[in-house]
PDB file of C-alpha atoms in Angstrom:
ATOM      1  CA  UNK N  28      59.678 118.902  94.867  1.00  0.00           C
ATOM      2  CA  UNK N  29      62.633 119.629  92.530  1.00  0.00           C
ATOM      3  CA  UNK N  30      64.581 116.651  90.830  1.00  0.00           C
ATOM      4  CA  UNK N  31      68.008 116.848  92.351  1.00  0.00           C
ATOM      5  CA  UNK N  32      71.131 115.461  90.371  1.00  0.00           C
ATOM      6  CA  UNK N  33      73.371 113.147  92.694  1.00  0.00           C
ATOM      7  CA  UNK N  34      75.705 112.515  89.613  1.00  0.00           C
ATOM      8  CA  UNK N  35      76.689 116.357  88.764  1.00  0.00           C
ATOM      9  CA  UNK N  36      78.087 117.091  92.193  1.00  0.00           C
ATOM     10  CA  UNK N  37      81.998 117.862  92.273  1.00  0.00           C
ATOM     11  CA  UNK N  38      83.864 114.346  93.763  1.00  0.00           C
ATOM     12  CA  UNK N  39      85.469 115.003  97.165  1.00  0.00           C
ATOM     13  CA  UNK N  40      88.598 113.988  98.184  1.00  0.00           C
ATOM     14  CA  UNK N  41      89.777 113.147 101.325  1.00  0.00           C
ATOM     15  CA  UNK N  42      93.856 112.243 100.312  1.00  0.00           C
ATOM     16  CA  UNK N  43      95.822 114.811 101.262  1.00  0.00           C
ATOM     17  CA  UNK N  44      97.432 117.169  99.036  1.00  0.00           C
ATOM     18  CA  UNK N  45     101.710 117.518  98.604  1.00  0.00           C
ATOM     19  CA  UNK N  46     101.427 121.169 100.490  1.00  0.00           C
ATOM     20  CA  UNK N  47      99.556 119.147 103.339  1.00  0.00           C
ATOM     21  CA  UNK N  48     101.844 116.609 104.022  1.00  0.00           C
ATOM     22  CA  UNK N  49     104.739 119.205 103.776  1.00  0.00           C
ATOM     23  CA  UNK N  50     103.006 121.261 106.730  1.00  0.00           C
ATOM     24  CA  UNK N  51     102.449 118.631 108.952  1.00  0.00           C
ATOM     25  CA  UNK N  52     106.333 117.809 108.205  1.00  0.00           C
ATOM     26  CA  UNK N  53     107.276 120.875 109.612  1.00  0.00           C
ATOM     27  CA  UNK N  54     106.010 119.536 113.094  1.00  0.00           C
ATOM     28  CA  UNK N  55     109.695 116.635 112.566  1.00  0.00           C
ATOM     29  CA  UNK N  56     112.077 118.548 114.549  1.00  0.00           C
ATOM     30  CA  UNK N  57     115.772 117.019 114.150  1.00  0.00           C
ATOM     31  CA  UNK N  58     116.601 116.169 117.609  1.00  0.00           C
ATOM     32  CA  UNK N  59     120.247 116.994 117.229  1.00  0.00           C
ATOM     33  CA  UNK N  60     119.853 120.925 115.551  1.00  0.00           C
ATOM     34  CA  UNK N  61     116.094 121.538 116.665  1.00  0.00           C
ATOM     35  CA  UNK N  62     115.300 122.612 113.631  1.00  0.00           C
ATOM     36  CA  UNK N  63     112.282 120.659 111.279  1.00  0.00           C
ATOM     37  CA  UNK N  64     112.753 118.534 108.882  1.00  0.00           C
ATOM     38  CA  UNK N  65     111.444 120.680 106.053  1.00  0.00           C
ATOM     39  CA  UNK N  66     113.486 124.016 106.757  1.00  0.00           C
ATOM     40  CA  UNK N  67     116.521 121.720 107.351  1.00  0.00           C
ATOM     41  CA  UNK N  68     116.105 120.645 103.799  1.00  0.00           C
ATOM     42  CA  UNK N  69     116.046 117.022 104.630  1.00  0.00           C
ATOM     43  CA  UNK N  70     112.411 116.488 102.811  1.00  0.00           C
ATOM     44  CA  UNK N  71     113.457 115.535  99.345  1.00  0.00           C
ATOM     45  CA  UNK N  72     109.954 114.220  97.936  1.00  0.00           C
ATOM     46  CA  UNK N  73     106.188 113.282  98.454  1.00  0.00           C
ATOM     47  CA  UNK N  74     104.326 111.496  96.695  1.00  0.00           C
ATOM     48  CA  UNK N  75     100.692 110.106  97.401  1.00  0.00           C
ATOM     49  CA  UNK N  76      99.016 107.415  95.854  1.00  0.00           C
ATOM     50  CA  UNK N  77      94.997 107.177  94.664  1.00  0.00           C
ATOM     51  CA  UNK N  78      94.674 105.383  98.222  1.00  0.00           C
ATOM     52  CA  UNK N  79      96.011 108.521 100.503  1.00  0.00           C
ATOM     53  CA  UNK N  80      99.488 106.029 101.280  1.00  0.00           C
ATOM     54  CA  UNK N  81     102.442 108.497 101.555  1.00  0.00           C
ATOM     55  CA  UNK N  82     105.971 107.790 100.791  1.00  0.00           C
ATOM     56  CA  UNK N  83     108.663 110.873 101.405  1.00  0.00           C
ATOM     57  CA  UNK N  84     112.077 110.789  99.919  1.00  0.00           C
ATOM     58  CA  UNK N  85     113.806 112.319 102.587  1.00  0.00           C
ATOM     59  CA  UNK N  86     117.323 112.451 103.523  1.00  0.00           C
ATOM     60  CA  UNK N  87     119.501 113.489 106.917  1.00  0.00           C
ATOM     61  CA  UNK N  88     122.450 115.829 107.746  1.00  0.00           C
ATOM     62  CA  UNK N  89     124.803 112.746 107.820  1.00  0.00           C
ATOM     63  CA  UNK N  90     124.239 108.807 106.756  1.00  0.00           C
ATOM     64  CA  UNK N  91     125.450 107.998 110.396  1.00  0.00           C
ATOM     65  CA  UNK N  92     122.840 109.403 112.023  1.00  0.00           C
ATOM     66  CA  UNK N  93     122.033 107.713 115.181  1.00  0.00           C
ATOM     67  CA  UNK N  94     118.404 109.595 115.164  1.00  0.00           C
ATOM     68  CA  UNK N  95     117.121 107.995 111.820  1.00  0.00           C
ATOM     69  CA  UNK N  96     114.529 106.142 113.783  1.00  0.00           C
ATOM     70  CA  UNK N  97     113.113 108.971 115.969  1.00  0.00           C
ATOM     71  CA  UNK N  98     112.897 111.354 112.711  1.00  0.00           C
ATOM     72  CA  UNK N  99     111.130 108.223 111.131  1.00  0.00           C
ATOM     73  CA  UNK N 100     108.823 108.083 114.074  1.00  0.00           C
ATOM     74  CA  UNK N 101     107.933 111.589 114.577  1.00  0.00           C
ATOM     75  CA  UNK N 102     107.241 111.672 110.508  1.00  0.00           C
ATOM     76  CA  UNK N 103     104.681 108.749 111.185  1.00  0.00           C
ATOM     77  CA  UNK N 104     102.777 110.122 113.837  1.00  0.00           C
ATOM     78  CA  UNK N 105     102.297 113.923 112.870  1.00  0.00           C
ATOM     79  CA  UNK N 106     101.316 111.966 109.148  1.00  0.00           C
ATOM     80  CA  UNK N 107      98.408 109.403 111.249  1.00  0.00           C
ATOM     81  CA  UNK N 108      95.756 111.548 110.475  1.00  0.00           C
ATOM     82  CA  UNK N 109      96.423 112.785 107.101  1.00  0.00           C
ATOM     83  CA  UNK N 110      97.832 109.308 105.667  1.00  0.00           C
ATOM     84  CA  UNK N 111      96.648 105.701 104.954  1.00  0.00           C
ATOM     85  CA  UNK N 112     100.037 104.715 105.450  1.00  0.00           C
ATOM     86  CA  UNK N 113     103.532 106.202 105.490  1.00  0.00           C
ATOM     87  CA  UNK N 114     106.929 104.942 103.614  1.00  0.00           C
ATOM     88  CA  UNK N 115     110.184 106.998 104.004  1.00  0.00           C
ATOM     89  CA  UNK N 116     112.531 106.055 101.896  1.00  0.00           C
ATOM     90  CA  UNK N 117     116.033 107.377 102.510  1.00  0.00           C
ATOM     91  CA  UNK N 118     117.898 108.787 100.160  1.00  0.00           C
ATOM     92  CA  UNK N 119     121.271 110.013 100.044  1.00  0.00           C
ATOM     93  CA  UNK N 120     121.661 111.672  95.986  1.00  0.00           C
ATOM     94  CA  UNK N 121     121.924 114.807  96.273  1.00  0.00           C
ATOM     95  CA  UNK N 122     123.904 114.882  99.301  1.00  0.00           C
ATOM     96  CA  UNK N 123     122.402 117.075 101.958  1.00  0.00           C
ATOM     97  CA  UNK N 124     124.660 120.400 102.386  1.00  0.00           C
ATOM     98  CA  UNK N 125     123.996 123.826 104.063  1.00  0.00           C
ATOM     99  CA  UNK N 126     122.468 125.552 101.181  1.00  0.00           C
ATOM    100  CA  UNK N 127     119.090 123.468 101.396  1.00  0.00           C
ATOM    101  CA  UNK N 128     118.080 125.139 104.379  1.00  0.00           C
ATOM    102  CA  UNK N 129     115.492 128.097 104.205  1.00  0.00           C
ATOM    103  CA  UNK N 130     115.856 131.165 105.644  1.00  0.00           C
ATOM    104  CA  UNK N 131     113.509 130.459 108.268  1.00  0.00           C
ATOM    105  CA  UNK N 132     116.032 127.380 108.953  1.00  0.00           C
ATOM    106  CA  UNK N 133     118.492 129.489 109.122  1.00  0.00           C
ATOM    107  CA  UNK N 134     116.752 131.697 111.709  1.00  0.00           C
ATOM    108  CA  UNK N 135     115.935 128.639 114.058  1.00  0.00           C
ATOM    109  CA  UNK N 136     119.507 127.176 113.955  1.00  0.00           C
ATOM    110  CA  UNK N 137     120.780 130.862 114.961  1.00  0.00           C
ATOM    111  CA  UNK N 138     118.187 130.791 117.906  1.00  0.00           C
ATOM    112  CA  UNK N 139     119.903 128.103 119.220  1.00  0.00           C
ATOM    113  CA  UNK N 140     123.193 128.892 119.420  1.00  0.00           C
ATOM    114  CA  UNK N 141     124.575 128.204 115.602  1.00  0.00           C
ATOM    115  CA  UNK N 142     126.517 130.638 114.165  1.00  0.00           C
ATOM    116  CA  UNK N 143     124.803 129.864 109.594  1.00  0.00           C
TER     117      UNK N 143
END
């Protein structure tokens, strides 16, 4: 039977990569403009630690916003399965305007009724 080398195999990772996280963001729908989080422009940042925790710079449309804990929710649960643990830490520099949303944000807020 052939020696086989344990040590030369490639290291697998099981943390979850930026693009991942950003995905599963797009499943945060703002409750007031049912549009997600990530074509709304309100995802700022991720970063992921060697441990798979998460923390998201994110910010929202205004720093009144009664729905801060529902958006922080949401982000938690569609992040359980990809995450150790999840920090969002708001931020408000740059101020949120119209021009971060996508195109495909723009679509969604016209579907409902929004005239972008």
């Amino acid at each position: 039977m052939p020696e086989v080398d344990l040590g030369t195999a490639a290291p697998t990772s099981n943390l979850p990569s930026e693009d991942d996280i950003v995905e599963a963001m797009k499943d945060v729908v703002d409750p007031e403009l049912m549009v997600n989080v990530v074509d709304l422009g309100l995802l700022y940042g991720v970063q992921i630690d060697d441990e798979g925790n998460v923390t998201l710079d994110m910010t929202l449309t205004s720093p009144t916003c009664p729905l801060t804990d529902k958006i922080e929710y949401d982000t938690k649960y569609v992040l359980d399965n990809l995450a150790n643990s999840v920090t969002v830490n708001w931020v408000w520099l740059p101020p949120w305007g119209l021009e971060m949303i996508t195109d495909d944000g723009r679509e969604q807020l016209r579907s409902v009724g929004y005239n972008i």
